[in-house]
Coordinates of C-alpha atoms in Angstrom, one line a residue:
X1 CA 16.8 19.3 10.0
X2 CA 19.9 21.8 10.4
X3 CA 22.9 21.9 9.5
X4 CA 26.4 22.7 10.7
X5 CA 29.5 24.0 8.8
X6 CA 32.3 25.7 11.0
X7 CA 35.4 27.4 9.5
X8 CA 38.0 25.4 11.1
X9 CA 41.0 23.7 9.7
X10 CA 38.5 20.1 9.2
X11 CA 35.0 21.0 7.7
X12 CA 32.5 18.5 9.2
X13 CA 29.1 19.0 8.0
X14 CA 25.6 16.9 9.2
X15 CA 23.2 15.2 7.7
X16 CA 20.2 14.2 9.9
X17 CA 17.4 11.0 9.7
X18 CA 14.2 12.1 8.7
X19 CA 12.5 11.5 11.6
X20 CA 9.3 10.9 10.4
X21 CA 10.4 7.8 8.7
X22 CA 7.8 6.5 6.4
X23 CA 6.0 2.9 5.3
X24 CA 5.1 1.1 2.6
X25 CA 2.7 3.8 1.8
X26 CA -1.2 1.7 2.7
X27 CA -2.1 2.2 6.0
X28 CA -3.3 -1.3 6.5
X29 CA -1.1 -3.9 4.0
X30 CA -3.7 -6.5 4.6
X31 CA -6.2 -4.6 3.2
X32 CA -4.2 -5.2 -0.2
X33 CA -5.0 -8.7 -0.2
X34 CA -8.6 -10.0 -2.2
X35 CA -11.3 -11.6 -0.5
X36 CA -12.9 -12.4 -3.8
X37 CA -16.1 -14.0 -2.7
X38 CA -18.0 -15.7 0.1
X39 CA -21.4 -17.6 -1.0
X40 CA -23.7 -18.9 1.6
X41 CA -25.3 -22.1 -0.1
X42 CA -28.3 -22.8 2.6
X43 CA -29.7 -26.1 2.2
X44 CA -32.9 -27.0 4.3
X45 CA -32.1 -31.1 6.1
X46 CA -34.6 -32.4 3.3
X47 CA -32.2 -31.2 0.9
X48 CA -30.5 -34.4 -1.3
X49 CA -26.6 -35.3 -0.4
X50 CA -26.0 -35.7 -3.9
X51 CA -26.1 -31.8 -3.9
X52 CA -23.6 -31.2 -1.4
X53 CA -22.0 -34.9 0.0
X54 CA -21.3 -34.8 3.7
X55 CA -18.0 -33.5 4.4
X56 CA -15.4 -35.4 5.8
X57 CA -13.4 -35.3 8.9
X58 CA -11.2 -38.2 9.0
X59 CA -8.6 -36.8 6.3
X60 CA -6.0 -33.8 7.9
X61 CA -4.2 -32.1 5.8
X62 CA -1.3 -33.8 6.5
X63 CA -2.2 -37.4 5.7
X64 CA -3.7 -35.8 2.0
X65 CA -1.8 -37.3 -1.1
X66 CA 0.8 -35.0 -2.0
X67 CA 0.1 -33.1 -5.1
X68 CA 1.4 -33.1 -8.1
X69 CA 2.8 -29.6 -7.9
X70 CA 4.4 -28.4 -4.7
X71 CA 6.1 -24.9 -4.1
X72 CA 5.9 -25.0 -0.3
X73 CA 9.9 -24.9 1.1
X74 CA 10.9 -27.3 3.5
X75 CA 12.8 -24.6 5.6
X76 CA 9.7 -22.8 5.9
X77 CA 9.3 -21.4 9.7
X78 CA 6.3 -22.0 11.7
X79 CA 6.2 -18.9 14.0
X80 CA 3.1 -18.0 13.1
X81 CA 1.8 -21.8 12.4
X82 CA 2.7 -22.4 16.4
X83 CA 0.4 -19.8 17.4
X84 CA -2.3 -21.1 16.3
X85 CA -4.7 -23.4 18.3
X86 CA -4.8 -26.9 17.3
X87 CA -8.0 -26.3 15.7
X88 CA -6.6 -23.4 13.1
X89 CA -3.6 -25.5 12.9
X90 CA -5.8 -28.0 10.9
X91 CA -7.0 -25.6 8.5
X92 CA -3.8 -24.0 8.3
X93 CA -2.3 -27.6 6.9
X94 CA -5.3 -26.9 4.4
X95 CA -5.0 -23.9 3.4
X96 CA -1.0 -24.2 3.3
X97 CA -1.4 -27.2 1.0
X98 CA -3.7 -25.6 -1.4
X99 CA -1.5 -22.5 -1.9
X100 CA 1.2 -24.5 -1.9
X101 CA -0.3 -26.8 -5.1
X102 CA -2.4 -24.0 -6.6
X103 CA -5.7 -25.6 -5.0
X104 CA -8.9 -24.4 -5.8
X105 CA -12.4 -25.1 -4.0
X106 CA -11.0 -27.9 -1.9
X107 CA -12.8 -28.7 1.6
X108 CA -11.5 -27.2 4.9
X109 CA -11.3 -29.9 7.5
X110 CA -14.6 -30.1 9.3
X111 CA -13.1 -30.9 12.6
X112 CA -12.5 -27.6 13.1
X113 CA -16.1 -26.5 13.1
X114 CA -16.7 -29.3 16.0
X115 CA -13.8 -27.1 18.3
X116 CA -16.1 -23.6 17.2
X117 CA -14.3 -22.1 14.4
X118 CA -16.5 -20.4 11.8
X119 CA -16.0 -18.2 8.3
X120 CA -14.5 -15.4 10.5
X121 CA -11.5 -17.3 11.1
X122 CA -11.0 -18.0 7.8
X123 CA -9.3 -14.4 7.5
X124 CA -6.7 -14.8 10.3
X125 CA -4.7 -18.3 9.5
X126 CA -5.2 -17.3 5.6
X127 CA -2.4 -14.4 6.8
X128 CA -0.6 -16.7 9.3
X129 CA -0.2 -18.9 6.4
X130 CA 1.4 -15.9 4.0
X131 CA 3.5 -14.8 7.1
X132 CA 5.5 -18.5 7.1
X133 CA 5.7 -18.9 3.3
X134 CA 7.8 -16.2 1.2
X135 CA 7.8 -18.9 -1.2
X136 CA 4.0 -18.3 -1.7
X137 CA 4.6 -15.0 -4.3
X138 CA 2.2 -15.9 -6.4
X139 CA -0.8 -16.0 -4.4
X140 CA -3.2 -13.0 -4.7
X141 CA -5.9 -13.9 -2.3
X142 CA -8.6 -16.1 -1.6
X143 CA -11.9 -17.0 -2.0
X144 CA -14.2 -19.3 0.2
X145 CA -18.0 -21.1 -0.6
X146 CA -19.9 -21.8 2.7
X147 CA -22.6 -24.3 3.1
X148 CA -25.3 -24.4 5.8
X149 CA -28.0 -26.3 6.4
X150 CA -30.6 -23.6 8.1
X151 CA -28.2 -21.5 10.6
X152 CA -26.0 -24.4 10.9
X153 CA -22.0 -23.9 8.9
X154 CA -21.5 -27.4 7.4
X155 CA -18.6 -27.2 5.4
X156 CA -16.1 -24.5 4.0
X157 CA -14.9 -24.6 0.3
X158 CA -11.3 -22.9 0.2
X159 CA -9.6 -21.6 -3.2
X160 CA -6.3 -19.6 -3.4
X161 CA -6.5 -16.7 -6.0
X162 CA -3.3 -16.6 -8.2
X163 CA -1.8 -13.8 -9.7
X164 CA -0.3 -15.6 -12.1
X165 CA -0.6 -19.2 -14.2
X166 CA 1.2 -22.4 -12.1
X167 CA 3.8 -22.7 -15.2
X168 CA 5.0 -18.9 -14.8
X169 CA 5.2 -19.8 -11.2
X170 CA 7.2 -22.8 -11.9
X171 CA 9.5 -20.9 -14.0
X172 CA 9.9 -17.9 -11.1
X173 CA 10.6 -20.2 -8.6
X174 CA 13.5 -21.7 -9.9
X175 CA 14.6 -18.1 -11.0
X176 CA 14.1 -17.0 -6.8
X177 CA 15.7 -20.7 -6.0
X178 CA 18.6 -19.8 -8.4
X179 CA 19.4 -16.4 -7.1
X180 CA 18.9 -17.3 -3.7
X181 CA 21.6 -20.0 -3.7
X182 CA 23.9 -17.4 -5.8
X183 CA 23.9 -15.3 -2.4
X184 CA 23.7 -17.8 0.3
X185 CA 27.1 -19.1 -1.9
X186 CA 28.7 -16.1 -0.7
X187 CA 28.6 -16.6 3.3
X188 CA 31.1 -18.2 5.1
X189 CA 30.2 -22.0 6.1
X190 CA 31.3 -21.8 9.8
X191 CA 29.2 -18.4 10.2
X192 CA 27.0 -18.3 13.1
X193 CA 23.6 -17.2 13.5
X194 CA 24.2 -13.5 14.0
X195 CA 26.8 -13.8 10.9
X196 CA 23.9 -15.1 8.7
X197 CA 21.5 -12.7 10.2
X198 CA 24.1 -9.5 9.5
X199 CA 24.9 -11.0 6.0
X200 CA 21.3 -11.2 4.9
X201 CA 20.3 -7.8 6.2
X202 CA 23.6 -6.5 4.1
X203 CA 23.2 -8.6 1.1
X204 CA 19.5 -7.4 0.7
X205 CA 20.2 -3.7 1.3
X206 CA 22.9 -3.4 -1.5
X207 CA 21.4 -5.4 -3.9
X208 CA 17.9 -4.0 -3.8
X209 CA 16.8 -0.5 -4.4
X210 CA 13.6 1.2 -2.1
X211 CA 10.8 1.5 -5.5
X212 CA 7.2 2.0 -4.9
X213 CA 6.3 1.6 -8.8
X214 CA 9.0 -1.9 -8.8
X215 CA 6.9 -4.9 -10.8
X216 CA 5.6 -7.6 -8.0
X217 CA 7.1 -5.1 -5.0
X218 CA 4.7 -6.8 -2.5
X219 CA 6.7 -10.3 -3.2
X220 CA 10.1 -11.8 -3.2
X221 CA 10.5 -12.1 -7.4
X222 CA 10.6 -8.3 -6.6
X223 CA 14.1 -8.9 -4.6
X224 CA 16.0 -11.3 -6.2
X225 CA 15.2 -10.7 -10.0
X226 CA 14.3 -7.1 -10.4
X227 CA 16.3 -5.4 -7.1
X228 CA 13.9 -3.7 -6.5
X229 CA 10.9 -3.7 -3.8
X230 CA 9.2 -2.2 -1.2
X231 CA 9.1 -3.0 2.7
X232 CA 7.1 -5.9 2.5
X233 CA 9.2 -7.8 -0.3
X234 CA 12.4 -6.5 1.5
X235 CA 10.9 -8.7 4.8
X236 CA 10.3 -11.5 2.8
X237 CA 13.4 -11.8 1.0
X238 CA 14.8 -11.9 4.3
X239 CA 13.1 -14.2 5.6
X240 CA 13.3 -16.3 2.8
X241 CA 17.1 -16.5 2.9
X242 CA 17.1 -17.0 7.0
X243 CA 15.0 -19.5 7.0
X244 CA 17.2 -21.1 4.1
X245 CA 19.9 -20.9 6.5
X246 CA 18.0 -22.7 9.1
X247 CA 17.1 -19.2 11.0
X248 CA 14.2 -18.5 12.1
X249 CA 13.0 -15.5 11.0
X250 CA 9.1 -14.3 10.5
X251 CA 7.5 -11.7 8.8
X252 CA 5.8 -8.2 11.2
X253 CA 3.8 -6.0 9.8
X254 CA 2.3 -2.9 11.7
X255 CA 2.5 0.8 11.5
X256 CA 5.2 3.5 11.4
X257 CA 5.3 6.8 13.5
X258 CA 3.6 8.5 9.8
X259 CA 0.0 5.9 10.3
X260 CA 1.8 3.9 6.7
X261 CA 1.5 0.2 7.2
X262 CA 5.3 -1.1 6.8
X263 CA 6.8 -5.0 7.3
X264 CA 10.0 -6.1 8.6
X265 CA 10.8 -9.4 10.9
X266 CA 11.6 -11.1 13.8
X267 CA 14.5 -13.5 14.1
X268 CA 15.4 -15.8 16.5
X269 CA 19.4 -15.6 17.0
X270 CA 21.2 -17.6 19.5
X271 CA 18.1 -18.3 21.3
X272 CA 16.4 -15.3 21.3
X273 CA 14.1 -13.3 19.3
X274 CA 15.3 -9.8 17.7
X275 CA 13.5 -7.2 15.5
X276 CA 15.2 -6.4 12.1
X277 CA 14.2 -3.8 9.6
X278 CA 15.8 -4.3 6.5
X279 CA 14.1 -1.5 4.6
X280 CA 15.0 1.0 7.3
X281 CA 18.5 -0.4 6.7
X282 CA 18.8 1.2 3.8
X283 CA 20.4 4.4 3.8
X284 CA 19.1 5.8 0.5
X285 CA 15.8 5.4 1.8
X286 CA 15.4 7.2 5.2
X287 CA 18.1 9.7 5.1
X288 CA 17.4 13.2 3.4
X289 CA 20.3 15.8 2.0
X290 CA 20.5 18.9 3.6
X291 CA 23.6 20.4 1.7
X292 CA 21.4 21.5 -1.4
X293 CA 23.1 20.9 -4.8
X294 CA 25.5 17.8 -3.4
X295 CA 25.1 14.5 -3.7
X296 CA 25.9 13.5 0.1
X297 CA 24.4 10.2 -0.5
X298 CA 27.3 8.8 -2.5
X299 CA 29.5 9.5 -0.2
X300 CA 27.3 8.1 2.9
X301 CA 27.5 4.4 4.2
X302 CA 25.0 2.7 2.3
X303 CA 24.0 0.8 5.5
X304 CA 22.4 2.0 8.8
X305 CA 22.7 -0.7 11.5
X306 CA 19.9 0.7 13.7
X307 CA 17.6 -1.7 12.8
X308 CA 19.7 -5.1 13.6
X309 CA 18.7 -6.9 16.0
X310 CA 17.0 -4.4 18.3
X311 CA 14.4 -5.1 21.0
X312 CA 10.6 -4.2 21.8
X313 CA 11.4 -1.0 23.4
X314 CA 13.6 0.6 20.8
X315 CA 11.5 -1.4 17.7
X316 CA 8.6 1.1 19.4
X317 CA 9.9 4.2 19.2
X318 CA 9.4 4.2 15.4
X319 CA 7.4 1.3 14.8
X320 CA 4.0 -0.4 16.2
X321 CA 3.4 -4.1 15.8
X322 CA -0.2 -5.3 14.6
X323 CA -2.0 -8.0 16.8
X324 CA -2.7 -10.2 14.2
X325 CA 0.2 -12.7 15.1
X326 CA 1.2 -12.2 18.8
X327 CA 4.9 -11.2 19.2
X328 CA 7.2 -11.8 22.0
X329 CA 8.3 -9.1 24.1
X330 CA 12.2 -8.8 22.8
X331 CA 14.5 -7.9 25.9
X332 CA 18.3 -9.7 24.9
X333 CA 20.9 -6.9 23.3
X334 CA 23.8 -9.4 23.3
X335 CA 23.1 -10.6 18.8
X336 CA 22.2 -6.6 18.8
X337 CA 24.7 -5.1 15.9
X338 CA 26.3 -2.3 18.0
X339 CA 26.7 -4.9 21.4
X340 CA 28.6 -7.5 19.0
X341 CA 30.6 -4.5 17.1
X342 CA 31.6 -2.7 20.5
X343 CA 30.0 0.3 19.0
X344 CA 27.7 0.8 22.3
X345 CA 28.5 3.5 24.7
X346 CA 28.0 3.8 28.2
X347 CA 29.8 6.8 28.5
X348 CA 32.3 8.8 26.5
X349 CA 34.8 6.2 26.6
X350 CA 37.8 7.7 24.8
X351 CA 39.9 4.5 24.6
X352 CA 36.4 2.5 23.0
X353 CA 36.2 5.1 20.5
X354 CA 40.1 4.8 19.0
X355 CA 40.1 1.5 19.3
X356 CA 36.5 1.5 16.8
X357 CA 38.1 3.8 14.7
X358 CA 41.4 2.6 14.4
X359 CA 39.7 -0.8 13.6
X360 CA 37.6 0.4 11.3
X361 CA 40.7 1.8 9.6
X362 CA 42.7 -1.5 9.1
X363 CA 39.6 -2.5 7.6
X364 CA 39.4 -0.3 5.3
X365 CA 36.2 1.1 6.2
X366 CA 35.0 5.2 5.6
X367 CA 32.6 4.8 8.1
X368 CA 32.0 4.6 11.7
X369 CA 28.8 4.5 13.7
X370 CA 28.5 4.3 17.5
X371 CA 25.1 3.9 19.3
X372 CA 24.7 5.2 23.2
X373 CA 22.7 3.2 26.3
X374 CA 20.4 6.5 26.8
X375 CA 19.8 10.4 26.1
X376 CA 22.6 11.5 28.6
X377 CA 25.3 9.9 27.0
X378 CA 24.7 10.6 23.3
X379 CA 24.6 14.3 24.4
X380 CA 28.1 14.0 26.1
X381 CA 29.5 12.4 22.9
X382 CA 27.5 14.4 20.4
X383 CA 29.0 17.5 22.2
X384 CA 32.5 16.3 22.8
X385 CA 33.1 15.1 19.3
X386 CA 31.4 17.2 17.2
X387 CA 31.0 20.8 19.1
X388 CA 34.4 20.5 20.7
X389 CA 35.6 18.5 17.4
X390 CA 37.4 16.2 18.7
X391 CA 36.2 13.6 16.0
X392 CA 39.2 14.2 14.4
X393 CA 41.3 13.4 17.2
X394 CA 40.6 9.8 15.8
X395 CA 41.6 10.1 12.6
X396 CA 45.3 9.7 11.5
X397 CA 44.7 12.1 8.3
X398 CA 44.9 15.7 9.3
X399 CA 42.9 17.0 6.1
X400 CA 40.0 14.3 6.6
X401 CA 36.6 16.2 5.5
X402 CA 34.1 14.4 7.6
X403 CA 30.1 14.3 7.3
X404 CA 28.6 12.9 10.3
X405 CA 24.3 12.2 11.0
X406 CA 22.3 11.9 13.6
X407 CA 19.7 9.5 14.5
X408 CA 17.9 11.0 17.7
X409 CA 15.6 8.2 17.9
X410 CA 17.6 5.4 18.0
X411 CA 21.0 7.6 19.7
X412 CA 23.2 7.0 17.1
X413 CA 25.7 9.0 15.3
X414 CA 27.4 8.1 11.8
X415 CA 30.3 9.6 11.1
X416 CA 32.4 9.3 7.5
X417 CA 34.9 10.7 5.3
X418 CA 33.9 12.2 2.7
X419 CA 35.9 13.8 -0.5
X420 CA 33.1 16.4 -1.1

């Protein structure tokens, strides 16, 4: 961190991003997730059928009688779902209708043992399952009950663990539905898919406040009722809404530069797929104050657009993806926030940068951030405006106090006005 106050007519001062951004504080998120129990029932072939009935293979999860109580949402994606082989895809239908009903000790589709899955897969489509459904908030975990007849796996016994009763869950849901439909009111009906992606990733930032200790921070309820959450229910809530909008939008989780395991998504805009970090979005959160004794952040753009929409290669300077779920290789810039805002710089382009300021000014706006194509060019403009100062060449008033930060991982700089 440093910090720059020169004694000219304008006073422009810096506040950098904490580079070593953090997570959502666990190492490993999945670890946070009970396994309750697995019991191995071996049975010898003498052993009766009335103690444990053949299972059966002729009924899929998707020809099962719908239950009586459903909380699965028909928007829900299927990134994860599709990556599955057509075996898992059978006990994903299982285990997605079981969570979704509040199921206990129902019967995994023995077809799938015929195609060679076994107990250890179990695991794996459990968290595919999670990472389509931010509906699912009140699942805890699971627990499974294997039979075998000597080293032979016969059949699979499957029960979500709740962390609540199915009539407080009834009553969240329609809170989450309520407030959901209370934001999605708010967008504009002929908005594309990057105008639904950028109003979700704004909507969540300034409603919701970065709180380890927040109540249920690991779920959407978290987002919606309390504003408050952690990376994981920021992701969701996300998703949630996107998929809502008929986006598709999945939830990530992997690592952060600090070994904390952190969540965020990947969305599908316009045909392509795009990372998005909500949590990192948020201002408040990542950026630190190095004026002691003033409260920069109220005076700071509560947003950071680094996050929008990026690709593989700038997602991994900060960020590493867990192999759980393969992810594609994200290469398209054109839904990225600072391509569509003609915020990204070549070059110092002089007549690029009034025109972004000067539209930001009709607007109304305090703030302007520009993002540069590589190291060369973010020197040229870092030195141009702020050591020669010719920021304030762009603003029309000559008194303007302006703070400006740096993000040197991403090659952005923020710059606003400030009455400090």
């Amino acid at each position: 961190m440093r910090r720059r106050r020169r004694n000219y007519p304008h006073i422009l001062w810096l506040v950098l991003f904490c580079v070593m951004l953090t997570g959502c504080a666990d190492p490993n998120i999945l670890d946070n997730i009970p396994r309750d129990f697995a019991l191995s029932w071996g049975m010898t072939e003498e052993d009766s059928e009335e103690d444990k009935g053949e299972p059966s293979s002729e009924a899929s999860s998707e020809e099962a009688e719908i239950p009586a109580v459903c909380f699965l949402m028909e928007e829900a994606g299927s990134f994860a779902h599709d990556s599955l082989s057509e075996a898992e895809q059978l006990w994903y239908h299982d285990m997605e209708r079981i969570l979704g009903s509040y199921g206990e000790e129902e019967e995994l589709n023995t077809e799938g043992f015929d195609a060679g899955l076994d107990e250890a897969d179990v695991d794996r489509i459990f968290q595919c399952v999670l990472s389509d459904h931010p509906e699912l908030f009140y699942v805890e975990g699971y627990s499974y009950t294997k039979y075998t007849r000597g080293d032979r796996l016969t059949s699979i016994e499957f029960s979500g663990t709740y962390n609540m009763d199915v009539d407080t869950a009834a009553v969240r849901s329609e809170e989450i539905l309520a407030a959901a439909e209370q934001i999605l009111a708010g967008i504009d009906g002929n908005a594309g898919e990057y105008e639904k992606v950028k109003y979700v990733y704004d909507t969540i930032i300034r409603n919701t406040d970065y709180d380890m200790n927040a109540p249920d921070n690991q779920n959407i309820y978290s987002v919606f009722i309390h504003h408050a959450s952690v990376c994981q229910g920021y992701a969701k809530a996300a998703q949630y809404l996107l998929n809502r909008l008929g986006v598709e939008c999945t939830l990530v989780l992997g690592l952060v530069e600090t070994g904390e395991g952190h969540a965020w998504n990947l969305v599908k805009v316009d045909g392509e797929y795009y990372y998005m970090d909500a949590t990192w979005g948020d201002v408040s959160y990542q950026m630190e104050d190095t004026r002691p004794g003033e409260d920069v952040h109220n005076a700071m753009p509560e947003i950071n657009y680094d996050y929008l929409n990026v690709t593989t290669e700038e997602l991994l300077r900060t960020h590493s993806i867990s192999d759980e779920i393969p992810m594609p290789v994200c290469t398209a810039v054109a839904a990225n926030y600072y391509v569509r805002e003609g915020a990204l710089f070549q070059s110092y382009d002089r007549e690029q940068m009034a025109a972004l300021f000067s539209g930001a000014a009709e607007r109304g706006k305090q703030d302007v951030t520009i993002k540069c194509a590589d190291t060369a060019c973010y020197e040229e403009i870092l030195h141009a405006l702020v050591e020669g100062q010719e920021i304030f060449d762009y603003l029309n008033d000559g008194e303007s106090r302006i703070a400006y930060a740096q993000n040197e991982k991403q090659l952005s700089l923020t710059f606003w006005v400030t009455n400090e």
